[in-house]
Coordinates of C-alpha atoms in Angstrom, one line a residue:
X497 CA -4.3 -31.2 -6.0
X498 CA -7.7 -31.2 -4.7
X499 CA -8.1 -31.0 -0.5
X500 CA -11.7 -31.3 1.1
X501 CA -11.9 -29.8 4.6
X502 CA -14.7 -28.5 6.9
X503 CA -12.7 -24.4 6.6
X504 CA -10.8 -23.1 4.8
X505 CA -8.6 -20.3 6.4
X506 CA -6.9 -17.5 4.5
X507 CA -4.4 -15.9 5.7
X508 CA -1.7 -17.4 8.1
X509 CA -1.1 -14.3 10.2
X510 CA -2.9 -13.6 14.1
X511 CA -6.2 -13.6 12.8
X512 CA -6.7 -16.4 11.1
X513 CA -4.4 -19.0 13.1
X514 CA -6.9 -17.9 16.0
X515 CA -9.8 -18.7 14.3
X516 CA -8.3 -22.0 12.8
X517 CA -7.6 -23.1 16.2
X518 CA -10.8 -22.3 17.7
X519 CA -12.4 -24.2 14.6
X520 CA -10.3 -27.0 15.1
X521 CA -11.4 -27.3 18.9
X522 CA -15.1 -28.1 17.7
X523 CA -13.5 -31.3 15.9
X524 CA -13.7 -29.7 12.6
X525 CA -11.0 -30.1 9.7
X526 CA -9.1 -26.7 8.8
X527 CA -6.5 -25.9 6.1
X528 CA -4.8 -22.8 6.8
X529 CA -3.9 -20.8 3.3
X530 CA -0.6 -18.4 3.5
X531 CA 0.7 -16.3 0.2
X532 CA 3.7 -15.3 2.5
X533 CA 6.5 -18.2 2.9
X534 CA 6.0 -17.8 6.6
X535 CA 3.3 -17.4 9.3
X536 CA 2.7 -14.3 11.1
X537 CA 1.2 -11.8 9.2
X538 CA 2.1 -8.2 10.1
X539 CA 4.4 -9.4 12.6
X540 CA 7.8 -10.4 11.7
X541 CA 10.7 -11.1 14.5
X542 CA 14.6 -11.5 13.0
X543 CA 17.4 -12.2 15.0
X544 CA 19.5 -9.1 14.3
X545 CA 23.2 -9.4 16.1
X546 CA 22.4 -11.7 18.0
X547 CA 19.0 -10.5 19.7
X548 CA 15.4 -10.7 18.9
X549 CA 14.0 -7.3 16.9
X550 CA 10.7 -6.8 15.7
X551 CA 9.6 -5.5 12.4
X552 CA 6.3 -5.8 12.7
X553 CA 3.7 -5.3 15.2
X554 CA 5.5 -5.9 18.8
X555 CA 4.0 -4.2 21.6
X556 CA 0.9 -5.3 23.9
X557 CA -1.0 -2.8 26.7
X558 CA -3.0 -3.8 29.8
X559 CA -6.3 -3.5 28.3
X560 CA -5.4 -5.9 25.6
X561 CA -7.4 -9.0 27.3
X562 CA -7.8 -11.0 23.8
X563 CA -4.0 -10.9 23.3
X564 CA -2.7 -11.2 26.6
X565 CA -5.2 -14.3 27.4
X566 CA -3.7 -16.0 24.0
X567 CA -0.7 -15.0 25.4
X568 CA -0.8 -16.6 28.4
X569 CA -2.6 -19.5 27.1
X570 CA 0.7 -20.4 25.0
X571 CA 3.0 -19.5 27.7
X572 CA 4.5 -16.8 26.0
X573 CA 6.5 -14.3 28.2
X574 CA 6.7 -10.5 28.1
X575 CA 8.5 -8.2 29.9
X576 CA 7.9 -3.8 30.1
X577 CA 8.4 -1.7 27.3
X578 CA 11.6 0.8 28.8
X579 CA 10.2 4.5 29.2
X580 CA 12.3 5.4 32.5
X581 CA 14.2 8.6 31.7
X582 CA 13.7 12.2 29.8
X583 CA 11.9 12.3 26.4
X584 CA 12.6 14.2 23.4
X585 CA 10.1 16.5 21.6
X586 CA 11.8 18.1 18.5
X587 CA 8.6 20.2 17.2
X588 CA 9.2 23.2 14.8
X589 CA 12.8 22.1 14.4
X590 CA 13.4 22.7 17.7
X591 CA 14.6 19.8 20.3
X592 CA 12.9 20.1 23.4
X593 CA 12.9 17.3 26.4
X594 CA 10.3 16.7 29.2
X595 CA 10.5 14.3 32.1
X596 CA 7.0 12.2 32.9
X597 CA 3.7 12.8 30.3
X598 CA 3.6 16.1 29.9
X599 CA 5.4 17.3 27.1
X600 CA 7.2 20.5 26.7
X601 CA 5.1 22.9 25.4
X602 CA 3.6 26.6 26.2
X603 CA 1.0 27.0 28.9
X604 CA -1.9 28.1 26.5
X605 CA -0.8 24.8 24.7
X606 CA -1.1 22.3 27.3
X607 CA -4.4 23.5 28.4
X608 CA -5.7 23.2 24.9
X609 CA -3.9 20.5 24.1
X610 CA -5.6 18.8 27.1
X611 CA -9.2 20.4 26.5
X612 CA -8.8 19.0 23.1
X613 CA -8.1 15.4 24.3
X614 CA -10.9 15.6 27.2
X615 CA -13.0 16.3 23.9
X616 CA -12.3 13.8 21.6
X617 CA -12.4 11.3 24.1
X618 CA -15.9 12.5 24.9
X619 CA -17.0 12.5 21.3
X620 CA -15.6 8.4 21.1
X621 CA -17.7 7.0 23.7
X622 CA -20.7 8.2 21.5
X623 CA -19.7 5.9 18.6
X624 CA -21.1 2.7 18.8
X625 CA -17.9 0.2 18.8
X626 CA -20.1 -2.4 17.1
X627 CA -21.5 0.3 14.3
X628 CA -19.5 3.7 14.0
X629 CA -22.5 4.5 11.4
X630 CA -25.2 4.7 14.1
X631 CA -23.4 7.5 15.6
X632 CA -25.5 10.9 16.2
X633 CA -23.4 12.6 14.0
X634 CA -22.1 9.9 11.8
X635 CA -22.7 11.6 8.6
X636 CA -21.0 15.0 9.1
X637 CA -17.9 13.3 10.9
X638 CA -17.6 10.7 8.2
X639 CA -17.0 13.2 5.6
X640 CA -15.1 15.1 7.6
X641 CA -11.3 14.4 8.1
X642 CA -9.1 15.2 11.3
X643 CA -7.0 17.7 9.5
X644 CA -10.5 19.9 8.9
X645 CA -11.8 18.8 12.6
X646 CA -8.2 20.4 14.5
X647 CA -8.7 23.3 12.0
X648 CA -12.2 24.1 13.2
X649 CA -11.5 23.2 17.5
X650 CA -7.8 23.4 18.2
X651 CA -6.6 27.3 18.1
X652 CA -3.3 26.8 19.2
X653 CA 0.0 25.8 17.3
X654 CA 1.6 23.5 20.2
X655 CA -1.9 21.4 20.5
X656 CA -2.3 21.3 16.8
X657 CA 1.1 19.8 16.6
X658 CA 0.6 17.5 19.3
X659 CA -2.5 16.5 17.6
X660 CA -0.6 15.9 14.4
X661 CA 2.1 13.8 16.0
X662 CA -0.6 11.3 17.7
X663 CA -2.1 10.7 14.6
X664 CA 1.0 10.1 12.3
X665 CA 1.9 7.5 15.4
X666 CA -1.0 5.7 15.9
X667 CA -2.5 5.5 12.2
X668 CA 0.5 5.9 10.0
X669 CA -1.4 8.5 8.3
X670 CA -1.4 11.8 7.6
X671 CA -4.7 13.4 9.7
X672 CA -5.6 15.1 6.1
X673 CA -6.3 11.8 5.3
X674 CA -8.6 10.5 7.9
X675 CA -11.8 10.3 8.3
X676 CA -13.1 11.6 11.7
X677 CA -15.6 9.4 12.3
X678 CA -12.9 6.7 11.6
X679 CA -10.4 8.1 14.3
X680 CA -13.2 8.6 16.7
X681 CA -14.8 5.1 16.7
X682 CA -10.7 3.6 16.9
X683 CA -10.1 5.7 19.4
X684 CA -13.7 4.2 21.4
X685 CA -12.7 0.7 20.3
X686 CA -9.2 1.0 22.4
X687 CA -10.2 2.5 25.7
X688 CA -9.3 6.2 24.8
X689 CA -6.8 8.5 23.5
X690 CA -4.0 8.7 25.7
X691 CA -4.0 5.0 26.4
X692 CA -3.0 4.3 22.4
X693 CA -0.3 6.8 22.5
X694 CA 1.8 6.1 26.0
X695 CA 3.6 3.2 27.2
X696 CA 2.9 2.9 31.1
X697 CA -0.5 1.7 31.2
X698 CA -0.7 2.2 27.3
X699 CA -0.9 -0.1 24.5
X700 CA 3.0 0.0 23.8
X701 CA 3.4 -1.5 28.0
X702 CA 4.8 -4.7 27.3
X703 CA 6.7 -6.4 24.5
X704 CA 7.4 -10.5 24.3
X705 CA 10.8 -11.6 25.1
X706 CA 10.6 -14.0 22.1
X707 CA 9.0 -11.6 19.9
X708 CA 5.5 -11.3 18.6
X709 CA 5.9 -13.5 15.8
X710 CA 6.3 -16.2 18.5
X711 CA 2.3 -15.6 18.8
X712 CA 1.7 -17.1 15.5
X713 CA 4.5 -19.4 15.1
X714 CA 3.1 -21.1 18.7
X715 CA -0.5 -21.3 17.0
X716 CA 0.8 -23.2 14.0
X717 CA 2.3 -25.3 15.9
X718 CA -0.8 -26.2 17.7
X719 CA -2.6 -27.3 14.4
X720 CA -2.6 -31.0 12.9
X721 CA 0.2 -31.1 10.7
X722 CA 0.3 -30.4 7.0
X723 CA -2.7 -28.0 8.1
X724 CA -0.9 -24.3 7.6
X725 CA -0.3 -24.4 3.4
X726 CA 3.0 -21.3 2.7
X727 CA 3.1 -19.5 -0.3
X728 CA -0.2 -20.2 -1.1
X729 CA -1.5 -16.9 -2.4
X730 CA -5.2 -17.3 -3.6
X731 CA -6.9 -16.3 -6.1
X732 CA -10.5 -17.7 -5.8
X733 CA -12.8 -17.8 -3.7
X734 CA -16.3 -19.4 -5.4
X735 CA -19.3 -20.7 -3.4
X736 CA -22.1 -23.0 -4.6
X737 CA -25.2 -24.8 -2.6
X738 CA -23.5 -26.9 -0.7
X739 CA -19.8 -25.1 -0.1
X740 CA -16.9 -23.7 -1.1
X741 CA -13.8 -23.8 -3.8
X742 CA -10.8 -22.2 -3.1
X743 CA -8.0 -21.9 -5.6
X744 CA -4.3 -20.9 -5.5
X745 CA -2.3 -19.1 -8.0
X746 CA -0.3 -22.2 -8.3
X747 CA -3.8 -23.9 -9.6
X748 CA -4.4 -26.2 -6.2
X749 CA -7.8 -26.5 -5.3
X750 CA -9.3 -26.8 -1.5
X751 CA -12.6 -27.7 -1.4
X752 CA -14.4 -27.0 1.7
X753 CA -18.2 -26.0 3.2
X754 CA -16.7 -22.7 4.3
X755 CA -14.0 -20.2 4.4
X756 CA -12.8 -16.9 7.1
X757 CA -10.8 -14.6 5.5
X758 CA -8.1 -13.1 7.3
X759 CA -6.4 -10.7 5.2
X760 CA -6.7 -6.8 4.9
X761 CA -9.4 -5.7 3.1
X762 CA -7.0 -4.3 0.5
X763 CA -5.9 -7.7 0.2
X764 CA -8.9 -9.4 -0.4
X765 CA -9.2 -7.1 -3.3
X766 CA -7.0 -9.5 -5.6
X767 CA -9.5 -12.6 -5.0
X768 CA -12.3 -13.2 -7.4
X769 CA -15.2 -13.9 -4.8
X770 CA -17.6 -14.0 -7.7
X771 CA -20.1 -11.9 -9.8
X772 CA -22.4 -11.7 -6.7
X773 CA -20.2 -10.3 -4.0
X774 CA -22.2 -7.0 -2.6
X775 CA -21.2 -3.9 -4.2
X776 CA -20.9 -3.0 -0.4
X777 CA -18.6 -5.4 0.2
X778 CA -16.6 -4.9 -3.1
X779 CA -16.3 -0.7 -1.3
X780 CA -14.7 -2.0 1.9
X781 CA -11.9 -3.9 -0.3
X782 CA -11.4 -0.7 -2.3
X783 CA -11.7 1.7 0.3
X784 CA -9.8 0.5 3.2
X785 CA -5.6 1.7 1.8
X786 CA -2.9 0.2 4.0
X787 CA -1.3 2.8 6.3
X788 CA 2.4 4.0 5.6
X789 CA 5.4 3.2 7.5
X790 CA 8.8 2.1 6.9
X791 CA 10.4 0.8 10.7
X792 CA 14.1 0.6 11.3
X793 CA 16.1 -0.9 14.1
X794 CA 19.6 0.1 14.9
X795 CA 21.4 -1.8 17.5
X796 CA 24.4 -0.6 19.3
X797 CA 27.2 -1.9 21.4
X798 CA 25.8 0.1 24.8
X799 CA 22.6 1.9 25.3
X800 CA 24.3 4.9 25.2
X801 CA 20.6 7.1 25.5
X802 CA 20.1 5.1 29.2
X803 CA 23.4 5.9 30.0
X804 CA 22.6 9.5 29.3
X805 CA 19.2 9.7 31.4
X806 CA 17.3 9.3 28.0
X807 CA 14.1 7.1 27.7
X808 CA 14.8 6.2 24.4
X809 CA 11.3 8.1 23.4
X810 CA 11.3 10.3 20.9
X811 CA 8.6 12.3 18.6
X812 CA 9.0 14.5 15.8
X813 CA 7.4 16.8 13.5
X814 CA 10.1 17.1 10.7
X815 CA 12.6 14.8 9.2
X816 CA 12.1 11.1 8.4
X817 CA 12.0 9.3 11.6
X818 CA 8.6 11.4 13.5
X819 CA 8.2 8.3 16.4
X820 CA 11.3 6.6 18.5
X821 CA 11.5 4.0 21.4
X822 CA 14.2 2.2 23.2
X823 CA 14.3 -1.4 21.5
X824 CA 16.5 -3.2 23.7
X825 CA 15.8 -6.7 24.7
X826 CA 14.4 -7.9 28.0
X827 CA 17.0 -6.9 30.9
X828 CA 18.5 -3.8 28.7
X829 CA 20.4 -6.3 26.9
X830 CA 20.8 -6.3 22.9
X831 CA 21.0 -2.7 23.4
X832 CA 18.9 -1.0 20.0
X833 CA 16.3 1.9 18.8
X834 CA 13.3 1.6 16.8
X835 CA 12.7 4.2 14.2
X836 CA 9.4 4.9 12.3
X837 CA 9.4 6.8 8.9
X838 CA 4.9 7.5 8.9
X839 CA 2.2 8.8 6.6
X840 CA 3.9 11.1 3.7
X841 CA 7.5 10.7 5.1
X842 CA 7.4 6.8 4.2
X843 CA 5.6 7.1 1.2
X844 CA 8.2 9.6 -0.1
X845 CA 11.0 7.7 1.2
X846 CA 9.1 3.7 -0.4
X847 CA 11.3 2.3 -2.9
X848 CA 14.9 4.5 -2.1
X849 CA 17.9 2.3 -1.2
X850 CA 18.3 0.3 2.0
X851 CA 21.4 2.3 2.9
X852 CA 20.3 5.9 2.1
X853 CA 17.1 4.7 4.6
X854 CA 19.4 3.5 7.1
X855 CA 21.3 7.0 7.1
X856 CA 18.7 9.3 7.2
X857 CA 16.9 7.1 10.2
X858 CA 20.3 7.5 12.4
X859 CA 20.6 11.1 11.6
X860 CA 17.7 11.3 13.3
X861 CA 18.7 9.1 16.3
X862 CA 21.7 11.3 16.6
X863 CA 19.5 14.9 16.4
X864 CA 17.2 13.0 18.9
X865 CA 20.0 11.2 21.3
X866 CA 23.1 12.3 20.2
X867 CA 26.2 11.2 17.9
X868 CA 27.0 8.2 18.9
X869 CA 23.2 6.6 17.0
X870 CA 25.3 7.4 14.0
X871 CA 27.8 4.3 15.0
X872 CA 25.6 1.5 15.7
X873 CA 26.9 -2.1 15.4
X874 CA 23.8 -3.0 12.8
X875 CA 20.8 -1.5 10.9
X876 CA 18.0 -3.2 9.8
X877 CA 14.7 -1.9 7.8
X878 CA 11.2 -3.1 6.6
X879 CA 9.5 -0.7 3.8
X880 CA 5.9 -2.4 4.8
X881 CA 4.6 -0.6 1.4
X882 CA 6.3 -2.6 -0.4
X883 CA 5.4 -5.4 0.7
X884 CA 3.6 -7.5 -1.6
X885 CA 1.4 -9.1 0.5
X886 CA 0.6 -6.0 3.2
X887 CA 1.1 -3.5 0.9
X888 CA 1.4 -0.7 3.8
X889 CA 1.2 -1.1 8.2
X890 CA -0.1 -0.9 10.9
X891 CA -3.9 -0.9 9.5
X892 CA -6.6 -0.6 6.5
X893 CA -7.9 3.2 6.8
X894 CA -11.2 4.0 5.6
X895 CA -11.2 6.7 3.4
X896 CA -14.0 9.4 4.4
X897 CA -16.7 9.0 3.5
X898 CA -17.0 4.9 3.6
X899 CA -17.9 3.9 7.3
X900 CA -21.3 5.6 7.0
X901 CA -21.4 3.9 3.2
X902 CA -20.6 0.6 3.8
X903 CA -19.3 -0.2 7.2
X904 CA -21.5 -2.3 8.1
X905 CA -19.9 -4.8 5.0
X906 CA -16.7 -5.2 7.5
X907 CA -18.0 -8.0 9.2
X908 CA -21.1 -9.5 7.7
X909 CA -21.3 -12.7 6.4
X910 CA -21.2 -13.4 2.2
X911 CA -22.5 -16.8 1.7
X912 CA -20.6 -19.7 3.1
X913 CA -17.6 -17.1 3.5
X914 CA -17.1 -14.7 6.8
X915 CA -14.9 -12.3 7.4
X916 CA -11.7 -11.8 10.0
X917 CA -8.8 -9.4 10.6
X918 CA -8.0 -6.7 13.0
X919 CA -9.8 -4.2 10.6
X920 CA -13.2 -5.8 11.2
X921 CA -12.2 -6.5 15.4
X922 CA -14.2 -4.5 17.7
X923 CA -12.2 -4.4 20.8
X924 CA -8.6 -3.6 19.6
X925 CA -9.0 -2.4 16.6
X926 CA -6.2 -2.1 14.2
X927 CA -3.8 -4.3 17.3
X928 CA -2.7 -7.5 17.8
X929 CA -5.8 -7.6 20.7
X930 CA -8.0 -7.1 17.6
X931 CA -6.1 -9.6 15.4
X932 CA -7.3 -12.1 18.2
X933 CA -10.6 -11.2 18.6
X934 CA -11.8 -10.9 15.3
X935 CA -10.4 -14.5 14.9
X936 CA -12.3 -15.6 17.6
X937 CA -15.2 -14.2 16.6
X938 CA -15.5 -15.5 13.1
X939 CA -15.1 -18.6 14.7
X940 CA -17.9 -18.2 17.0
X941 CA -20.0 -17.5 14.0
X942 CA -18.5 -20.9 12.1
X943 CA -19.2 -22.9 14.7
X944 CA -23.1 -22.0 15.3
X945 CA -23.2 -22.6 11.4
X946 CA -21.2 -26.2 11.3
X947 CA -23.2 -27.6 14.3
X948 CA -26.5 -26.4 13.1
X949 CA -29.1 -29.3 12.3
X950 CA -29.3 -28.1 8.8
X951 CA -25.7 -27.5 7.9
X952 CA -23.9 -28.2 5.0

């Protein structure tokens, strides 16, 4: 099989449906290339009981203006994330509760805790969203990881743990792992600190009533049909003079004058691009390791926590589950919790048994909310590292050391072939917002390049 088209498009989740649409608004041809057996990426909505749960990716915030405007465009309604109620703090083993955003923690903690947040705030608006490199100190922060950073600036116990907690939540990583100049130009990239980690005016505001797979699935639907290929993993992707071959692992052949590849970089890793790719480029494929998190869902008969004055939030610094929300559906119905397993508590938990996963996630619930999470009506999980074709959540982390190496790689041009994914976005990074706007930007650049007098 042998298919000639203007783009090629790999990758069938937000990214790249967005920039196959925006190619196919210039009257351009597009094929749409997808290893999964469904669109959607990182997001994956299930019916679970009868009501809509989320997987994947599911929550949106108010600064989110790429999202939301797709959003809106394809009439796709959301409704607010639940967060009325006490929240639960279990640091040190210990189960503390707080009402509003302060949690409960000593004085000398709360002030440092919010010195500390005032600071790295401060030291993210000095990294340049578009090159984190440029920054003044871009070396020293680059080889230096959050871990050593809290080490060095936060003195007390309650801040550091705070600090921990953010960091498992919003990378799926361990801050040991993380380079600091990595965290500080994603924290720049999304508006601050505070807004990635709260739900009012945060990025976890709003959810969609027909989940955020919907986002996709409404995309493909918008394409010519026969234009989104499933289970098509690739396994070339070889450029000449005058365009582009792309093959499958299944041997088809798509012939085309360019290609956008939206995939994680650790991904792209697996396609042969060819003895000339840039050894820069090769880094970012290497050096960009999925994060780790294994989500589970519990839905019950009543939403028991509500009942009880609970918000449904939860964080943690021991056990398996270190992040809870209240999952129900729109208008408290489909009553459920969302667990997260994050960093070295998923990895040491990848691989075990379904129902040894689904135990240790409602003993949590229950230390968090009480024993009736241990009776729920269903359970469902997703072990995103192992899956074959993420291979870890929410986002590709560079290791230290490889922003000031080879960052610039993440979205330049190679050849006919250009580069998307919420990795390479500069608004909303590592977000559904980014997903978006890296798509659109890749096609921005495709469409200068197709129109051009001496394009071919």
């Amino acid at each position: 099989m042998d298919t000639s088209v203007d783009v090629v498009v790999i990758g069938a989740g937000l990214a790249g449906l967005t920039a196959a649409r925006d190619i196919s608004r210039t009257g351009a041809t597009v094929a749409v290339l997808e290893a999964r057996d469904r669109v959607g990426g990182r997001t994956l909505t299930r019916d679970v009981g009868g009501g809509l749960v989320d997987l994947g990716g599911q929550w949106v915030g108010p600064r989110q203006r790429h999202v939301l405007r797709l959003a809106d465009g394809l009439g796709l309604a959301r409704f607010p994330q639940h967060h009325q109620g006490t929240k639960v703090l279990e640091v040190r083993g210990e189960r503390r509760t707080y009402q509003g955003k302060v949690p409960s923690l000593p004085l000398l903690s709360l002030l440092d805790l919010q010195r500390t947040v005032w600071k790295l705030d401060g030291l993210a608006k000095r990294v340049p969203r578009e090159r984190p490199s440029a920054a003044p100190h871009a070396a020293e922060w680059d080889t230096l990881t959050v871990e050593e950073w809290k080490q060095r600036h936060v003195p007390t116990w309650g801040a550091r743990a705070a600090l921990d907690i953010a960091t498992r939540a919003v990378f799926a990583a361990e801050p040991s792992e993380l380079s600091f100049l990595h965290f500080l130009s994603y924290v720049h990239s999304n508006g601050g600190l505070m807004p990635l980690t709260e739900i009012e005016g945060g990025a976890q505001a709003e959810r969609f009533v027909d989940g955020a797979q919907s986002l996709s699935r409404r995309l493909a639907e918008k394409l010519p049909p026969g234009r989104v290929v499933l289970s098509a993993p690739v396994r070339a992707v070889l450029q000449d003079a005058r365009g582009v071959t792309v093959t499958t692992e299944d041997g088809r052949t798509f012939r085309a004058r360019y290609a956008v590849v939206a995939t994680p970089p650790a991904l792209a890793e697996r396609i042969d691009f060819g003895a000339d790719l840039p050894a820069g480029r090769r880094r970012v494929h290497a050096d960009l390791p999925m994060g780790s998190v294994i989500k589970v869902v519990a839905t019950y008969a009543t939403p028991f926590w509500r009942e009880a004055g609970l918000s449904g939030e939860a964080v943690s610094d021991v056990g398996p589950v270190r992040l809870c929300f209240d999952d129900c559906g729109s208008d408290g119905h489909h009553p459920a919790l969302v667990g997260f397993f994050l960093g070295d508590t998923a990895r040491a938990w990848t691989g075990r048994p379904a129902q040894d996963i689904h135990r240790a996630a409602l003993e949590g619930f229950a230390r968090f909310f009480g024993p009736q999470a241990l009776t729920p009506l269903a359970v469902v999980e997703l072990d995103w590292k192992a899956e074959a074709f993420s291979t870890g959540c929410y986002v590709g982390l560079p290791r230290p050391g490889t922003l000031t190496a080879v960052g610039d790689a993440l979205r330049a041009p190679f050849g006919r072939v250009h580069w998307a994914g919420t990795e390479t976005a500069i608004e909303g990074c590592g977000y559904l917002d980014g997903a978006v706007e890296s798509g659109e930007r890749a096609a921005t650049e495709l469409a200068a390049r197709l129109t051009a007098p001496d394009a071919t």
